[in-house]
XYZ file of C-alpha atoms in Angstrom:
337
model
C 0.000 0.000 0.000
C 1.315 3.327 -0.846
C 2.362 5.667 1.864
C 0.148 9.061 1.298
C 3.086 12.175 0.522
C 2.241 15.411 -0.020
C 4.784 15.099 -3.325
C 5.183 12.155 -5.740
C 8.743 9.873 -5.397
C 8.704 10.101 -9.150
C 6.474 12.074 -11.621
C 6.943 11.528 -15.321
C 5.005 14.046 -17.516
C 4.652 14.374 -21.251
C 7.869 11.923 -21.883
C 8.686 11.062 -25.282
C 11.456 9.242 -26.547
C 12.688 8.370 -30.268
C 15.761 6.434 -31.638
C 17.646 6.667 -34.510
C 17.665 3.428 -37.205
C 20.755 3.382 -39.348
C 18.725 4.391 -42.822
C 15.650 5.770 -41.146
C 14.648 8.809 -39.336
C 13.772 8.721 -35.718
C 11.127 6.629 -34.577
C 9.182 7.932 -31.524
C 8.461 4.646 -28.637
C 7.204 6.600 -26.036
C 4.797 9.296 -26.833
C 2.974 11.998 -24.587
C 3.509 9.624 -21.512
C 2.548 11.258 -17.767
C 2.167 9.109 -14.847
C 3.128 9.020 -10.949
C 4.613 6.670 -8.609
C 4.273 7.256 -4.692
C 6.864 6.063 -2.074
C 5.510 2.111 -1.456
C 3.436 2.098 -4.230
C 3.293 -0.638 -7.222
C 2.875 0.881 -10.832
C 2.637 -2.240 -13.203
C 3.264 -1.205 -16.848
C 1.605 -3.745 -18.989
C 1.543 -4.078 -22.707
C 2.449 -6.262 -25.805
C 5.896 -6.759 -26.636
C 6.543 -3.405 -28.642
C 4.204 -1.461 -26.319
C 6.902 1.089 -25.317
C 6.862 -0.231 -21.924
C 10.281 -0.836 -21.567
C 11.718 2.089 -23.208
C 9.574 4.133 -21.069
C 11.180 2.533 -17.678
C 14.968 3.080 -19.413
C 14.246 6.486 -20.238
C 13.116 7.068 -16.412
C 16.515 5.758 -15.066
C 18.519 7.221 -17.746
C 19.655 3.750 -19.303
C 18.881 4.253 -22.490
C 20.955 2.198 -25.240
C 22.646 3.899 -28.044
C 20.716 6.025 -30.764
C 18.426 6.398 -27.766
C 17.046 9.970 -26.513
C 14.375 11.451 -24.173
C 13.542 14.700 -26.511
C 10.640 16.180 -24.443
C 8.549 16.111 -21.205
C 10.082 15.924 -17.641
C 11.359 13.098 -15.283
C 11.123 14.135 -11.630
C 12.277 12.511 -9.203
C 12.141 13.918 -5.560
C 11.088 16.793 -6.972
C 14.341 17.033 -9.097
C 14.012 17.304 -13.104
C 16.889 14.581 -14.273
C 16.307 15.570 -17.791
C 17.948 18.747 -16.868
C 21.156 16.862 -15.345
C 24.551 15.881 -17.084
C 24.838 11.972 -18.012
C 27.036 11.655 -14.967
C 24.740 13.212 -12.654
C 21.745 10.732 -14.139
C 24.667 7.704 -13.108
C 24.682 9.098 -9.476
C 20.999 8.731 -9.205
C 20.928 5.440 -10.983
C 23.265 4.280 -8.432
C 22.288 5.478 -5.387
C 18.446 6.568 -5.181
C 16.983 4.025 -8.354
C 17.920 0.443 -9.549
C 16.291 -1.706 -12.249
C 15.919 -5.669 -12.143
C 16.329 -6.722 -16.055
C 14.593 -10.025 -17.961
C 17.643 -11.587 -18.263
C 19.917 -11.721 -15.234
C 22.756 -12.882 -16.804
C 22.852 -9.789 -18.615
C 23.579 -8.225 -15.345
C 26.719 -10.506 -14.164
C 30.200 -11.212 -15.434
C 30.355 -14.463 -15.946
C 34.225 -14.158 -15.257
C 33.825 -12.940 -11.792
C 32.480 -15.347 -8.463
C 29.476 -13.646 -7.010
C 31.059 -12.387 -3.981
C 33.890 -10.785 -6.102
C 30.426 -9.140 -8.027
C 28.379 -8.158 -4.894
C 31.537 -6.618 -2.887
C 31.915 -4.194 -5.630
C 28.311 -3.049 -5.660
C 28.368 -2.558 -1.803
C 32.118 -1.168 -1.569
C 30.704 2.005 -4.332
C 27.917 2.692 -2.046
C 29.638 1.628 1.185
C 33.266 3.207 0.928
C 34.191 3.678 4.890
C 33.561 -0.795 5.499
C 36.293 -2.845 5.693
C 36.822 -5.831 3.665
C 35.802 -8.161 6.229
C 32.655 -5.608 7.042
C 31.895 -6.090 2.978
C 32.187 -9.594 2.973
C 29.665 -9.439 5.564
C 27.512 -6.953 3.777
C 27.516 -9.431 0.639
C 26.347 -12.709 3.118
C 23.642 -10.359 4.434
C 22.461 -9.519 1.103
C 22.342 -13.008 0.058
C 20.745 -14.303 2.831
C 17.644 -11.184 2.237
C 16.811 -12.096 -0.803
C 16.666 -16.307 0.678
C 19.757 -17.758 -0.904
C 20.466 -21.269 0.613
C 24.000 -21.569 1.511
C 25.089 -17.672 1.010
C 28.907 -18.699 2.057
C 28.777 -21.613 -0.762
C 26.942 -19.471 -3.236
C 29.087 -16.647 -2.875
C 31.828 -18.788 -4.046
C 30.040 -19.671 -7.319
C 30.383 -18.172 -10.879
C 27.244 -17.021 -12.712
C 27.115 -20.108 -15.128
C 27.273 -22.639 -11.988
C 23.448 -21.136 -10.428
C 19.973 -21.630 -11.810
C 18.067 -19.252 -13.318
C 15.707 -18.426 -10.531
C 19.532 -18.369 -8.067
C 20.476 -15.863 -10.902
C 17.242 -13.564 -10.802
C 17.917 -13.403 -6.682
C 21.778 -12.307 -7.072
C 20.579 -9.871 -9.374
C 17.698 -8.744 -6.718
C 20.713 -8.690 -4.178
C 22.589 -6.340 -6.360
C 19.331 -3.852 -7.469
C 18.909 -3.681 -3.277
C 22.498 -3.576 -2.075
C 22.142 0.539 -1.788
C 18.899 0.559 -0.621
C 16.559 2.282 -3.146
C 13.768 4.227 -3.154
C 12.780 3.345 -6.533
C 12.952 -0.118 -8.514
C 12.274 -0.934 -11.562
C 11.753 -4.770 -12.514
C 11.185 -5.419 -15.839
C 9.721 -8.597 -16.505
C 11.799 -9.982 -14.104
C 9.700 -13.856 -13.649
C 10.100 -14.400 -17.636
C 11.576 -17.931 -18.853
C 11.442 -19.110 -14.769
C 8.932 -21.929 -13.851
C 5.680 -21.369 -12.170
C 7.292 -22.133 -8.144
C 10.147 -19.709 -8.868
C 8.452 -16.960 -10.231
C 6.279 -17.249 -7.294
C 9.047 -17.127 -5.275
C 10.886 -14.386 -6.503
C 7.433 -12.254 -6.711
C 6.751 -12.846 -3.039
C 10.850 -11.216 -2.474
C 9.798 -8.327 -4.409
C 6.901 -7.631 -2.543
C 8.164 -8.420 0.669
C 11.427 -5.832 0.168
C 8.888 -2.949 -1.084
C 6.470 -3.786 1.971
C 9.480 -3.475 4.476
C 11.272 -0.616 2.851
C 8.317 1.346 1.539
C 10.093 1.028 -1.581
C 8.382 2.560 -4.915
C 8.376 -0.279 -7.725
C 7.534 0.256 -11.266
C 6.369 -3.157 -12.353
C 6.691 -4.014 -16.128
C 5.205 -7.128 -17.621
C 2.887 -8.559 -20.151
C 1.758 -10.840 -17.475
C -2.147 -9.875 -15.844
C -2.258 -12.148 -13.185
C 1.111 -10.493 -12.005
C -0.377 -7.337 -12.272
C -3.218 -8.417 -10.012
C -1.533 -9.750 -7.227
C 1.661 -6.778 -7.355
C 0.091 -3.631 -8.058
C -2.011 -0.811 -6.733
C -1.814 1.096 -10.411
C -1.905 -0.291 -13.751
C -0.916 1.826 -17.274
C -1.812 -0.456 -20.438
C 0.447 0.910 -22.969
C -0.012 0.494 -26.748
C 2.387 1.499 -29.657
C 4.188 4.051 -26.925
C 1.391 5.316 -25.516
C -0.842 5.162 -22.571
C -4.348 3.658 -23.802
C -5.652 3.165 -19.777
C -4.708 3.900 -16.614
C -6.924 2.821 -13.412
C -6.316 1.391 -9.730
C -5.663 -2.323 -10.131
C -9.364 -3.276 -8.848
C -11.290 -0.737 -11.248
C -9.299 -2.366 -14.149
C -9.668 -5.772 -13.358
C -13.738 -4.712 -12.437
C -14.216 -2.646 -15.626
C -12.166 -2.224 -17.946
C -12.651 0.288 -20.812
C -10.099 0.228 -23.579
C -10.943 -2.226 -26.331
C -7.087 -3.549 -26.053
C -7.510 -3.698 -22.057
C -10.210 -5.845 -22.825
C -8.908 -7.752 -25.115
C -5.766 -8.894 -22.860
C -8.693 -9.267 -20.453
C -10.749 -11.870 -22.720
C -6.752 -13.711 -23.457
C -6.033 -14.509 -19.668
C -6.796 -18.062 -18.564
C -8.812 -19.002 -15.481
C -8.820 -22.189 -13.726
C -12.350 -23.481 -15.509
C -10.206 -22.522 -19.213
C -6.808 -23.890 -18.824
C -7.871 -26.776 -21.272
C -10.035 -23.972 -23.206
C -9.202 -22.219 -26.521
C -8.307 -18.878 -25.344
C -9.729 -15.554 -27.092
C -6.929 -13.584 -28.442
C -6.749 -10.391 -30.272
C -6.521 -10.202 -33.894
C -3.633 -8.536 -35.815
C -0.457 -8.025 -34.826
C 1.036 -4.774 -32.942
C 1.881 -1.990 -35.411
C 5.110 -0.547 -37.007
C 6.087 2.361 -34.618
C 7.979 3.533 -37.595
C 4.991 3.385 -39.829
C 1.693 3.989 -37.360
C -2.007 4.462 -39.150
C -3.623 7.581 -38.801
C -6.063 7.935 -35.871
C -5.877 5.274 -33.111
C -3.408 3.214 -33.579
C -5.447 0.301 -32.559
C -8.391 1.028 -34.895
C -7.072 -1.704 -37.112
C -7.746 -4.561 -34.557
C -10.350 -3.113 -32.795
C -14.007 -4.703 -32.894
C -15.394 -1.301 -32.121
C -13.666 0.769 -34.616
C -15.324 3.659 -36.379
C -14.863 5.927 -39.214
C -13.561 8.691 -36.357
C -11.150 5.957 -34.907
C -9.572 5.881 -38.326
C -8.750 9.946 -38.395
C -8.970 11.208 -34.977
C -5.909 10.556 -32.002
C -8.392 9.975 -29.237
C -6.898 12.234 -25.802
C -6.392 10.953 -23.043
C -9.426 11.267 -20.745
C -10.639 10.642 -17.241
C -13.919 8.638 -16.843
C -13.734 8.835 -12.809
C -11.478 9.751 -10.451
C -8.254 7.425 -10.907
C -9.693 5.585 -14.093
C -8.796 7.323 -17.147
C -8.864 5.752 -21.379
C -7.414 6.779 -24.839
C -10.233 5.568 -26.799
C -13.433 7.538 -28.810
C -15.966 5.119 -27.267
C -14.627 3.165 -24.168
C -15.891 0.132 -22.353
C -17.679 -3.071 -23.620
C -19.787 -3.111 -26.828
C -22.825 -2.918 -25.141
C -22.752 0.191 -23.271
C -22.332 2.091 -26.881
C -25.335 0.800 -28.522
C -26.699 3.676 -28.165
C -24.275 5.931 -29.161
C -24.609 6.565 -32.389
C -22.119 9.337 -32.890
């Protein structure tokens, strides 16, 4: 549960981001986003692969890859603008107030280093006055937080010699050795079996519980969503389509696309059922149609859906949708604008 502040731990407004393609001009992946995250609350980013999820949680902690660039909107955080500091100034942030938890954990490791060797360096940049006996401690303490069997034995290990769930916790150890106030995990349960990734969602939640840690959750995943988060944004083709608490999504959702990852999650009485899916495949960013960008998979679609970029609007308090005519087909049939 978030912890009520009179300011936001991190307010994104109006971001947009484009890269650069060798040949092409610059394609925009996040576009017009705004959103807030409060100290101990869970923002879950959800979205097709392509969504601009991602991209938008790199271009929050400044980790964008090459050909990468935020080129408007602001990215507070504590009430200070980073897109007004210097690329080392972002780095002092990343290291010390924000850290991210990435898909693939051994992405994160050197596979030429034991873990120890790893996790002493992470807590000897953020911990400079410990000694090396006080940092070996520090990295058996870290180890044993986020419930690694054996931390003396593991510490000894290289990256290759641990499972993939074992992996996904060193990493956790690392994104937590400097205590911060924001994380960002993106998709961090992907390729694990069902027992670890409940596992290592039950140590995510139980470090942002104790810490009152902000997380920005990103997955594709909306049974994660509704047992992590307090917010939800649904992003399509770089933008926000919906954005509700987690129980007015789940209760009534009113983007067509919402819906339609609605209709595609399985339930106990499906598992052996065809599942609904939705038709068409995620657009081009590089080449978008005019209008909604969805129109072209969308049941509901309309002549206006195929000119007009529907705002972004709020139904109710907390609960607002990108979308000309929002919630299920039968609560426009009598609309007949």
């Amino acid at each position: 549960m978030a912890k009520q502040s009179a300011a936001p731990l991190l307010s994104v407004q109006n971001l947009a981001t484009s890269f650069s393609r060798r040949g092409q001009s610059n394609v925009r992946v996040v576009d017009d986003v705004s959103f807030e995250v409060a100290e101990g609350e869970v923002v879950a980013i959800v979205g097709e692969s392509g969504s601009g999820k991602s991209m938008t949680a790199l271009s929050v902690i400044g980790l964008l890859k090459r050909g990468g660039n935020v080129v408007s909107g602001s990215i507070a955080f504590q009430g200070e603008n980073l897109t007004k500091l210097s690329a080392k100034e972002r780095r002092r942030h990343h290291g010390k107030d924000m850290a991210m938890i990435f898909q693939e954990p051994m992405s994160s490791l050197n596979p030429m280093m034991r873990i120890k060797a790893q996790l002493a360096e992470a807590v000897a940049i953020h911990q400079r006055s410990l000694s090396k006996k006080d940092i070996y401690h520090e990295v058996l303490r870290l180890l044993e937080l986020v419930d690694i069997p054996d931390p003396k034995a593991v510490a000894e290990r290289f990256p290759h010699q641990l499972s993939g769930g074992m992996r996904q916790r060193i990493v956790i150890a690392f994104a937590i050795a400097h205590r911060p106030k924001l994380l960002i995990a993106d998709e961090p349960t992907t390729a694990l079996d069902v027992t670890v990734q409940a596992n290592i969602l039950d140590l995510i939640h139980k470090l942002h519980t104790e810490n009152q840690t902000g997380v920005i959750f990103i997955t594709h995943d909306l049974n994660v969503v509704a047992e992590m988060a307090d917010r939800v944004l649904v992003m399509y083709a770089g933008r926000i389509v919906e954005e509700s608490s987690v129980y007015n999504l789940f209760d009534d959702p009113k983007h067509p696309y919402t819906i339609g990852l609605m209709e595609a999650m399985p339930t106990l009485d499906e598992l052996e059922a065809t599942l609904a899916s939705i038709p068409g495949t995620a657009p081009d960013l590089a080449n978008l149609p005019e209008g909604c960008p969805f129109h072209p998979r969308c049941p509901k679609a309309r002549a206006e859906c195929k000119s007009d970029m529907p705002p972004l609007r709020e139904l109710r308090q907390g609960h607002s949708v990108r979308c000309l005519f929002p919630g299920k087909e039968e609560e426009n049939l009598g609309d007949t604008n």
